[in-house]
Amino acid sequence: MKQLLKLCIVIIGAAFLVILSKKSRDYEWNDLVYNNVEALASGEGSWNMCAGYGSIDCGGYKVKYKISGFSIGL
Amino acid sequence: MKYILYLLFCSLLSCTMNTRDTYPRYRDFLKERALVADVISLDTALFRYPFRVAVTDSVAVVLDLHNADHYLHAFTYPQWRHIVSFGKRGNGPEELLSAETFQFDSPDSLWVLDANRMQITRWEINRLDKSAERLDEVTLDKQLIRVLDFHKTADGFIVPDYSGEYRYHLLNGKGDVIQSAGIIPTERKQVQSPALAQAWRSFIDYNPHRNTLALATQLGEVLEIVTLDNDTGRVLYGPNGEPAFQASEGEGIPVGIMGFSDIQMTDKYIYTVFHGRTFREIGKNMQNEDGGRFIYVFDLEGKPVVKYTLNRAIYGVCVNEETNTIIATDVNSDEPLVRLLLPVDH
């Protein structure tokens, strides 16, 4: 029974790690994104940035990609 | 011991199950077909980002979202000879700060939404003089905050909500809100907020014969059909689910997929342009094509009828069911206007 309990804890712990890992991948950045990003003058201290020509509404502009600096833990 | 195991199992289950399915899902279409686009030749090269197109009997107009000078370009139809470019970009009193979309009011007159000015203006095109004149101006109610789409109604206009408190607003002819209704049909436990409303930003179309409003989300894959007479409707989630976003600085930051980019409701069907590309893919390569390679057709109850897969990515459409023709815009090409011929048994 103790062995079974240990096994369950290991499985559940592994499952938590998988879930957390998946969520962190949603906000994966790469050098191209950094290079293409232009900071939007949306106020001092704001971390939201917009990039490219597109149709996503971003502070009165229309952009292709919208990102938040908050999501990368800055 | 059994109790501990049960608790651990329930904890794991609750972590993996974030949402409950409240609304019906669509998955398969009755038919799936390929469509090949034919290029429409133009006598002038004008566009940077042709976002919207609409056609009447004799005039076609294209809205360029990222134009150099003018937002709107009128052509003769079906010859596609340039008549006039109008709606100059700028801060001047009769200029447009940020034209979002437009709608024909009559064969030679159209309404244009300027989101940054919070105005809808009416313009008249003169084919003989090759000119366009700004005739009417409607200033939108400030409580709307920001308006990103609209449709003319018999009594005024209908616009989607930006605050997160409602889903849409009915305006009178002066731009004042006379009725606000609906809620964002999210299945997640989220506070109704501007960030949620931004993520749920939807393109709309309105059928005056049925007094019905159709909405398709720009992010995610959700279609809504609302009967305005009694504010009832249907909400349908596609395979990619509701818009995914992160709230940051009061804004909704897209993190899921790019969904729909246009919607048109006729007396028979609802036509939508669907993208499906993830923002992760978009962010990795900004040079990738922009637009949707799918036209999803639903009946007026929201039942998926036909899925068309195209040989190029498009953004805006104008459907003519009498001629079985769709005129569409391609923001990636130097030949940005195309014609799609629908099958006879569509």
XYZ file of C-alpha atoms in Angstrom:
420
model
C 0.000 0.000 0.000
C 2.853 2.394 0.818
C 4.440 1.549 -2.519
C 1.133 2.244 -4.282
C 0.802 5.610 -2.558
C 4.350 6.578 -3.552
C 3.614 5.588 -7.127
C 0.431 7.706 -7.191
C 2.296 10.724 -5.824
C 5.008 10.349 -8.473
C 2.436 10.064 -11.259
C 0.478 13.078 -10.045
C 3.657 15.110 -9.628
C 4.738 14.247 -13.144
C 1.328 15.274 -14.446
C 1.632 18.677 -12.717
C 5.039 19.202 -14.303
C 3.667 18.385 -17.762
C 0.785 20.844 -17.317
C 3.099 23.629 -16.118
C 5.528 22.975 -18.933
C 2.761 23.223 -21.544
C 1.573 26.561 -20.171
C 5.077 28.049 -20.222
C 5.497 27.039 -23.885
C 2.523 29.209 -24.824
C 4.719 32.243 -24.336
C 7.865 31.029 -26.086
C 9.963 33.838 -27.505
C 12.778 33.787 -29.967
C 15.249 36.213 -31.424
C 13.070 36.922 -34.457
C 10.259 38.166 -32.247
C 12.643 40.441 -30.374
C 14.036 41.774 -33.648
C 10.628 42.437 -35.123
C 9.026 44.011 -32.114
C 8.510 47.710 -31.943
C 7.538 49.103 -28.611
C 4.199 50.845 -28.593
C 4.086 54.095 -26.728
C 1.286 53.001 -24.456
C 2.529 54.562 -21.302
C 5.487 54.453 -18.979
C 5.867 51.106 -17.325
C 3.667 49.310 -19.856
C 4.978 46.038 -21.170
C 2.539 45.543 -24.053
C 4.171 45.669 -27.453
C 2.908 45.355 -31.003
C 4.627 44.246 -34.173
C 4.066 44.128 -37.901
C 1.226 45.171 -40.159
C -1.979 43.307 -39.527
C -5.534 43.498 -38.293
C -5.142 43.007 -34.536
C -6.215 46.164 -32.730
C -3.441 47.527 -30.541
C -3.875 50.932 -29.000
C -5.304 52.459 -32.134
C -2.898 50.695 -34.472
C -3.484 47.544 -36.507
C -0.737 44.976 -36.029
C 0.129 41.385 -36.816
C 1.386 40.377 -33.415
C 0.709 41.625 -29.920
C 2.780 40.593 -26.942
C 3.034 41.320 -23.290
C 6.319 41.717 -21.516
C 4.610 40.387 -18.389
C 4.398 36.955 -19.950
C 8.190 36.596 -20.092
C 8.634 37.461 -16.455
C 10.344 40.830 -16.984
C -5.736 5.656 2.638
C -8.476 5.342 0.059
C -9.624 8.820 0.986
C -6.146 10.257 0.389
C -5.919 8.555 -2.985
C -9.347 9.848 -3.903
C -8.330 13.423 -2.948
C -5.143 13.172 -4.987
C -7.065 11.865 -7.982
C -9.626 14.679 -7.760
C -6.833 17.276 -7.546
C -5.233 15.918 -10.691
C -8.570 15.833 -12.468
C -9.390 19.438 -11.583
C -6.024 20.629 -12.883
C -6.578 19.068 -16.297
C -10.209 20.099 -16.650
C -10.283 23.894 -16.907
C -13.612 24.327 -18.644
C -16.995 22.781 -18.971
C -18.694 22.578 -22.330
C -21.684 24.884 -22.053
C -22.171 25.629 -25.711
C -22.539 23.194 -28.604
C -19.547 22.357 -30.729
C -19.238 21.988 -34.471
C -16.596 19.801 -35.979
C -17.400 18.354 -39.375
C -18.867 20.005 -42.411
C -21.370 18.267 -44.696
C -19.079 18.929 -47.655
C -15.429 19.826 -48.053
C -14.266 21.296 -51.312
C -11.278 23.045 -52.877
C -11.600 26.451 -54.506
C -9.153 28.036 -56.917
C -8.969 31.820 -57.014
C -8.788 33.730 -60.286
C -6.901 36.990 -60.228
C -8.821 40.175 -61.033
C -6.637 42.484 -63.096
C -6.553 46.104 -62.027
C -5.352 49.059 -64.053
C -3.649 50.588 -61.013
C -1.492 49.263 -58.208
C -2.828 50.840 -55.060
C -2.980 48.544 -52.096
C -0.777 47.759 -49.135
C -3.290 45.821 -47.053
C -6.670 45.387 -48.781
C -8.776 44.422 -45.808
C -12.345 44.766 -47.040
C -14.155 44.659 -50.382
C -17.780 45.261 -51.285
C -19.546 45.376 -54.606
C -22.847 46.811 -55.810
C -24.305 46.645 -59.308
C -21.813 49.029 -60.833
C -19.286 50.061 -58.173
C -16.733 48.134 -56.151
C -14.885 49.596 -53.170
C -11.799 48.281 -51.402
C -10.631 49.432 -47.965
C -6.865 49.461 -47.456
C -6.054 49.241 -43.757
C -2.398 50.277 -44.096
C -2.636 52.687 -46.998
C -0.145 55.378 -47.880
C -2.721 58.109 -48.574
C -6.335 57.040 -48.853
C -8.291 54.358 -47.095
C -10.874 53.746 -49.800
C -10.629 53.023 -53.508
C -13.607 52.859 -55.835
C -13.724 50.997 -59.126
C -16.289 50.422 -61.836
C -17.783 46.978 -61.628
C -17.391 44.534 -63.238
C -14.705 46.247 -65.342
C -12.546 47.166 -62.319
C -11.435 50.525 -63.721
C -10.325 52.946 -61.040
C -12.792 55.759 -60.316
C -11.411 57.570 -57.285
C -9.403 57.093 -54.106
C -10.972 58.832 -51.125
C -10.996 58.928 -47.346
C -7.614 60.562 -46.922
C -5.643 59.374 -43.911
C -4.988 62.142 -41.451
C -6.010 64.418 -38.602
C -7.834 66.949 -40.763
C -11.534 67.585 -40.182
C -12.701 65.490 -43.147
C -9.907 62.951 -42.989
C -9.949 59.462 -41.515
C -7.776 58.547 -38.550
C -8.441 54.818 -38.627
C -11.022 53.430 -41.017
C -12.077 49.964 -39.903
C -14.755 48.907 -42.345
C -17.484 50.250 -44.569
C -20.906 49.344 -45.868
C -22.831 50.335 -48.964
C -25.979 52.331 -48.310
C -27.001 52.549 -51.966
C -25.241 51.794 -55.277
C -23.132 54.956 -55.030
C -23.160 55.781 -51.324
C -21.462 54.130 -48.384
C -20.915 54.455 -44.630
C -17.380 54.293 -43.230
C -16.397 53.580 -39.617
C -13.466 55.563 -38.200
C -12.618 53.853 -34.901
C -10.097 56.383 -33.653
C -12.419 59.302 -34.319
C -15.469 57.377 -33.074
C -17.372 58.443 -36.156
C -19.351 56.878 -38.953
C -19.396 59.007 -42.076
C -21.353 58.724 -45.292
C -19.678 59.227 -48.640
C -21.136 59.505 -52.112
C -19.222 58.404 -55.203
C -19.693 60.222 -58.505
C -18.623 58.011 -61.385
C -18.817 60.755 -64.003
C -16.772 63.311 -62.068
C -14.530 60.606 -60.646
C -14.990 62.078 -57.220
C -16.236 61.209 -53.759
C -17.922 63.590 -51.350
C -18.297 63.312 -47.595
C -21.937 64.053 -46.834
C -22.932 62.936 -43.364
C -21.181 62.499 -40.047
C -22.413 60.517 -37.040
C -20.453 60.833 -33.816
C -20.695 57.681 -31.734
C -21.754 57.612 -28.107
C -18.701 57.955 -25.843
C -19.940 55.223 -23.538
C -19.145 52.769 -26.343
C -15.418 53.419 -25.635
C -14.277 52.054 -28.969
C -16.156 50.647 -31.965
C -14.435 48.214 -34.307
C -17.298 47.110 -36.558
C -20.807 48.212 -37.439
C -23.818 47.612 -39.581
C -26.495 50.010 -40.688
C -30.020 49.226 -39.485
C -33.394 50.768 -40.262
C -33.218 52.904 -37.119
C -29.506 53.591 -36.908
C -26.605 51.210 -36.391
C -25.617 48.043 -34.591
C -22.110 47.736 -33.156
C -20.232 45.154 -31.065
C -19.384 45.930 -27.435
C -15.879 46.913 -26.325
C -16.374 47.151 -22.564
C -16.995 43.478 -21.831
C -20.336 44.208 -20.163
C -22.496 43.414 -23.161
C -22.179 41.784 -26.571
C -23.657 44.440 -28.828
C -25.390 47.823 -28.859
C -28.192 49.285 -30.940
C -27.704 52.937 -31.815
C -30.065 55.531 -33.206
C -29.234 57.548 -36.287
C -27.333 60.076 -34.196
C -24.983 57.459 -32.774
C -26.530 57.336 -29.297
C -26.950 53.995 -27.552
C -30.610 53.023 -27.313
C -30.166 49.409 -26.242
C -27.315 47.245 -24.984
C -27.681 43.483 -24.855
C -26.029 40.093 -24.718
C -23.002 38.770 -22.868
C -19.692 37.334 -23.979
C -20.296 33.566 -24.211
C -17.120 32.491 -22.496
C -17.020 29.117 -20.774
C -14.146 30.134 -18.542
C -14.616 31.681 -15.138
C -13.595 35.189 -16.102
C -14.641 38.642 -15.099
C -16.373 40.588 -17.840
C -13.721 43.168 -18.674
C -12.241 45.190 -21.538
C -9.450 42.618 -21.876
C -12.040 39.866 -22.289
C -13.961 42.010 -24.782
C -10.788 42.679 -26.770
C -10.007 38.989 -26.939
C -13.575 38.328 -28.025
C -13.453 41.069 -30.661
C -15.775 39.846 -33.389
C -16.620 40.750 -36.929
C -20.335 41.188 -37.463
C -22.947 41.099 -40.142
C -26.602 41.890 -39.906
C -29.517 40.576 -41.961
C -32.325 43.168 -41.902
C -34.890 40.755 -43.422
C -34.477 38.426 -40.462
C -33.371 41.069 -37.936
C -30.509 38.718 -37.133
C -26.942 39.497 -36.114
C -24.045 37.127 -36.774
C -20.687 37.414 -35.005
C -17.427 35.564 -35.663
C -14.483 35.928 -33.293
C -11.157 37.264 -34.570
C -9.340 35.045 -32.103
C -10.377 31.483 -31.394
C -13.259 29.904 -33.292
C -16.704 30.914 -32.093
C -19.758 31.763 -34.177
C -22.820 33.470 -32.700
C -26.203 34.067 -34.293
C -28.541 36.432 -32.458
C -32.180 37.068 -33.286
C -32.659 40.650 -32.201
C -36.451 40.497 -31.928
C -36.197 38.489 -28.726
C -32.410 38.576 -28.055
C -32.154 34.831 -28.423
C -29.462 33.078 -30.282
C -27.053 30.282 -30.797
C -23.416 30.067 -29.857
C -21.236 27.497 -31.578
C -17.689 26.650 -30.637
C -15.395 25.344 -33.340
C -12.585 22.832 -32.744
C -10.180 25.592 -31.683
C -12.479 26.792 -28.951
C -12.932 30.218 -27.477
C -10.423 33.059 -27.808
C -7.327 32.449 -25.696
C -5.637 35.457 -24.193
C -3.671 36.855 -21.322
C -4.838 40.030 -19.632
C -2.023 42.556 -19.364
C -2.233 46.277 -18.638
C -5.981 46.118 -19.247
C -5.544 44.592 -22.694
C -6.174 41.135 -24.048
C -2.965 39.672 -25.465
C -3.691 36.901 -27.994
C -2.082 33.565 -27.187
C -4.181 31.055 -29.108
C -5.090 31.145 -32.769
C -6.077 33.751 -35.308
C -9.696 32.901 -36.063
C -12.107 34.579 -38.429
C -11.396 37.688 -40.481
C -14.726 38.346 -42.193
C -18.354 37.296 -42.086
C -21.256 37.796 -44.430
C -24.816 36.659 -43.803
C -27.217 36.271 -46.711
C -30.810 35.035 -46.672
C -29.533 31.483 -47.011
C -26.098 31.115 -45.444
C -23.385 32.617 -43.262
C -20.015 32.846 -44.984
C -16.856 33.266 -42.925
C -13.136 33.486 -43.653
C -11.154 31.343 -41.232
C -7.398 31.424 -40.567
C -6.439 28.956 -37.806
C -2.768 29.916 -37.520
C -1.401 30.073 -33.970
C 0.177 33.261 -32.662
C 3.181 31.181 -31.791
C 3.634 30.397 -35.503
C 2.957 34.023 -36.419
C 5.499 35.279 -33.903
C 8.167 32.838 -35.075
C 7.972 34.086 -38.651
C 6.420 37.471 -39.256
C 7.043 37.113 -42.982
C 4.593 34.239 -43.270
C 1.429 34.807 -45.255
C -1.405 36.661 -43.568
C -4.977 35.594 -44.132
C -7.233 32.587 -44.130
C -7.200 29.714 -46.563
C -10.669 28.555 -45.549
C -14.188 29.718 -46.178
C -16.594 28.138 -43.723
C -20.245 28.216 -44.730
C -22.973 27.711 -42.134
C -26.729 27.688 -42.489
C -28.737 30.298 -40.608
C -29.068 27.979 -37.611
C -25.300 27.683 -37.407
C -25.075 24.184 -38.816
C -21.785 23.761 -40.724
C -22.533 23.160 -44.393
C -19.437 23.533 -46.555
C -15.733 23.959 -45.836
C -13.874 25.454 -48.770
C -10.087 25.213 -48.852
C -8.480 27.865 -51.018
C -5.242 27.957 -52.976
C -4.344 31.319 -51.422
C -4.902 33.223 -48.196
C -7.640 35.852 -48.189
C -8.951 38.421 -45.739
C -12.213 40.063 -46.767
C -15.001 38.703 -48.935
C -18.060 39.850 -50.808
C -20.465 37.055 -51.682
C -22.951 37.167 -54.538
C -25.262 34.158 -54.398
C -27.013 35.112 -57.635
C -23.816 34.650 -59.607
C -22.250 32.117 -57.189
C -19.224 34.390 -56.983
C -17.053 35.549 -54.129
C -14.761 38.555 -54.533
C -11.931 38.400 -51.997
C -8.837 40.325 -50.952
C -5.326 38.928 -50.584
C -2.983 41.124 -48.515
C 0.080 39.081 -49.482
C -0.039 39.538 -53.225
C 0.742 42.226 -55.789
C -2.474 41.059 -57.411
C -4.655 41.461 -54.345
C -8.171 40.979 -55.684
C -9.447 37.551 -56.630
C -12.644 35.916 -57.747
C -13.836 32.557 -56.477
C -16.531 30.642 -58.296
C -18.737 28.545 -56.048
C -19.994 25.174 -57.283
C -23.500 25.163 -58.715
C -24.655 22.646 -56.126
C -23.295 24.752 -53.299
